[in-house]
């Protein structure tokens, strides 16, 4: 009886070893590709079309006293390297008709537009968004007349890849 148990254990170990060897031999040993600057255009030429998923930043919402709960939204954005400008769609945004000025900061793209309007009970003196090409991170900020800079919207953007047809 002990002999049959020992033979069963030995056969089980051989089968498990064979399966383990096959899995590692046939498995893909390449690491997962990381999101790199090449995920979005690395060069600074032409137009970069983006699609973004954006949310209200909780700290900014509290700082400005915004009571409404805004759902996450999908929106378009664009960076035009030739015109050195950019925009994104939304209720509080740098619109396509009034683009902001583009500034390159390493992997980050900053689009700024001066402003002068009253909203949320404060005077807004500037709007900007920063897009990190390496991570896809998007942050929109408002400059307030009292000198504060409030991050209001955050999210992630990805390059729109147009099919060849």
mmCIF file with all atom_site columns, N, CA and C in Angstrom, residues 4-16:
data_model
loop_
_atom_site.group_PDB
_atom_site.id
_atom_site.type_symbol
_atom_site.label_atom_id
_atom_site.label_alt_id
_atom_site.label_comp_id
_atom_site.label_asym_id
_atom_site.label_entity_id
_atom_site.label_seq_id
_atom_site.pdbx_PDB_ins_code
_atom_site.Cartn_x
_atom_site.Cartn_y
_atom_site.Cartn_z
_atom_site.occupancy
_atom_site.B_iso_or_equiv
_atom_site.pdbx_formal_charge
_atom_site.auth_seq_id
_atom_site.auth_comp_id
_atom_site.auth_asym_id
_atom_site.auth_atom_id
_atom_site.pdbx_PDB_model_num
ATOM 1  N N  . UNK A 1 4  ? 2.316 1.878  -3.414  1.00 0.00 ? 4  UNK A N  1
ATOM 2  C CA . UNK A 1 4  ? 1.376 2.481  -4.375  1.00 0.00 ? 4  UNK A CA 1
ATOM 3  C C  . UNK A 1 4  ? 1.231 3.995  -4.141  1.00 0.00 ? 4  UNK A C  1
ATOM 4  N N  . UNK A 1 5  ? 1.228 4.412  -2.870  1.00 0.00 ? 5  UNK A N  1
ATOM 5  C CA . UNK A 1 5  ? 1.125 5.848  -2.543  1.00 0.00 ? 5  UNK A CA 1
ATOM 6  C C  . UNK A 1 5  ? 2.384 6.568  -3.022  1.00 0.00 ? 5  UNK A C  1
ATOM 7  N N  . UNK A 1 6  ? 3.549 5.966  -2.786  1.00 0.00 ? 6  UNK A N  1
ATOM 8  C CA . UNK A 1 6  ? 4.811 6.584  -3.199  1.00 0.00 ? 6  UNK A CA 1
ATOM 9  C C  . UNK A 1 6  ? 4.881 6.703  -4.718  1.00 0.00 ? 6  UNK A C  1
ATOM 10 N N  . UNK A 1 7  ? 4.443 5.679  -5.427  1.00 0.00 ? 7  UNK A N  1
ATOM 11 C CA . UNK A 1 7  ? 4.436 5.720  -6.902  1.00 0.00 ? 7  UNK A CA 1
ATOM 12 C C  . UNK A 1 7  ? 3.465 6.798  -7.383  1.00 0.00 ? 7  UNK A C  1
ATOM 13 N N  . UNK A 1 8  ? 2.309 6.927  -6.746  1.00 0.00 ? 8  UNK A N  1
ATOM 14 C CA . UNK A 1 8  ? 1.318 7.959  -7.110  1.00 0.00 ? 8  UNK A CA 1
ATOM 15 C C  . UNK A 1 8  ? 1.856 9.367  -6.903  1.00 0.00 ? 8  UNK A C  1
ATOM 16 N N  . UNK A 1 9  ? 2.549 9.562  -5.763  1.00 0.00 ? 9  UNK A N  1
ATOM 17 C CA . UNK A 1 9  ? 3.133 10.887 -5.485  1.00 0.00 ? 9  UNK A CA 1
ATOM 18 C C  . UNK A 1 9  ? 4.219 11.202 -6.508  1.00 0.00 ? 9  UNK A C  1
ATOM 19 N N  . UNK A 1 10 ? 5.064 10.206 -6.814  1.00 0.00 ? 10 UNK A N  1
ATOM 20 C CA . UNK A 1 10 ? 6.138 10.420 -7.787  1.00 0.00 ? 10 UNK A CA 1
ATOM 21 C C  . UNK A 1 10 ? 5.577 10.746 -9.160  1.00 0.00 ? 10 UNK A C  1
ATOM 22 N N  . UNK A 1 11 ? 4.552 10.033 -9.578  1.00 0.00 ? 11 UNK A N  1
ATOM 23 C CA . UNK A 1 11 ? 3.938 10.306 -10.884 1.00 0.00 ? 11 UNK A CA 1
ATOM 24 C C  . UNK A 1 11 ? 3.281 11.687 -10.895 1.00 0.00 ? 11 UNK A C  1
ATOM 25 N N  . UNK A 1 12 ? 2.629 12.052 -9.801  1.00 0.00 ? 12 UNK A N  1
ATOM 26 C CA . UNK A 1 12 ? 2.010 13.385 -9.700  1.00 0.00 ? 12 UNK A CA 1
ATOM 27 C C  . UNK A 1 12 ? 3.035 14.494 -9.809  1.00 0.00 ? 12 UNK A C  1
ATOM 28 N N  . UNK A 1 13 ? 4.190 14.294 -9.121  1.00 0.00 ? 13 UNK A N  1
ATOM 29 C CA . UNK A 1 13 ? 5.255 15.296 -9.196  1.00 0.00 ? 13 UNK A CA 1
ATOM 30 C C  . UNK A 1 13 ? 5.834 15.394 -10.607 1.00 0.00 ? 13 UNK A C  1
ATOM 31 N N  . UNK A 1 14 ? 5.998 14.262 -11.255 1.00 0.00 ? 14 UNK A N  1
ATOM 32 C CA . UNK A 1 14 ? 6.504 14.281 -12.633 1.00 0.00 ? 14 UNK A CA 1
ATOM 33 C C  . UNK A 1 14 ? 5.538 15.004 -13.580 1.00 0.00 ? 14 UNK A C  1
ATOM 34 N N  . UNK A 1 15 ? 4.262 14.726 -13.434 1.00 0.00 ? 15 UNK A N  1
ATOM 35 C CA . UNK A 1 15 ? 3.254 15.375 -14.288 1.00 0.00 ? 15 UNK A CA 1
ATOM 36 C C  . UNK A 1 15 ? 3.219 16.872 -14.015 1.00 0.00 ? 15 UNK A C  1
ATOM 37 N N  . UNK A 1 16 ? 3.227 17.265 -12.730 1.00 0.00 ? 16 UNK A N  1
ATOM 38 C CA . UNK A 1 16 ? 3.212 18.696 -12.375 1.00 0.00 ? 16 UNK A CA 1
ATOM 39 C C  . UNK A 1 16 ? 4.465 19.398 -12.895 1.00 0.00 ? 16 UNK A C  1
#
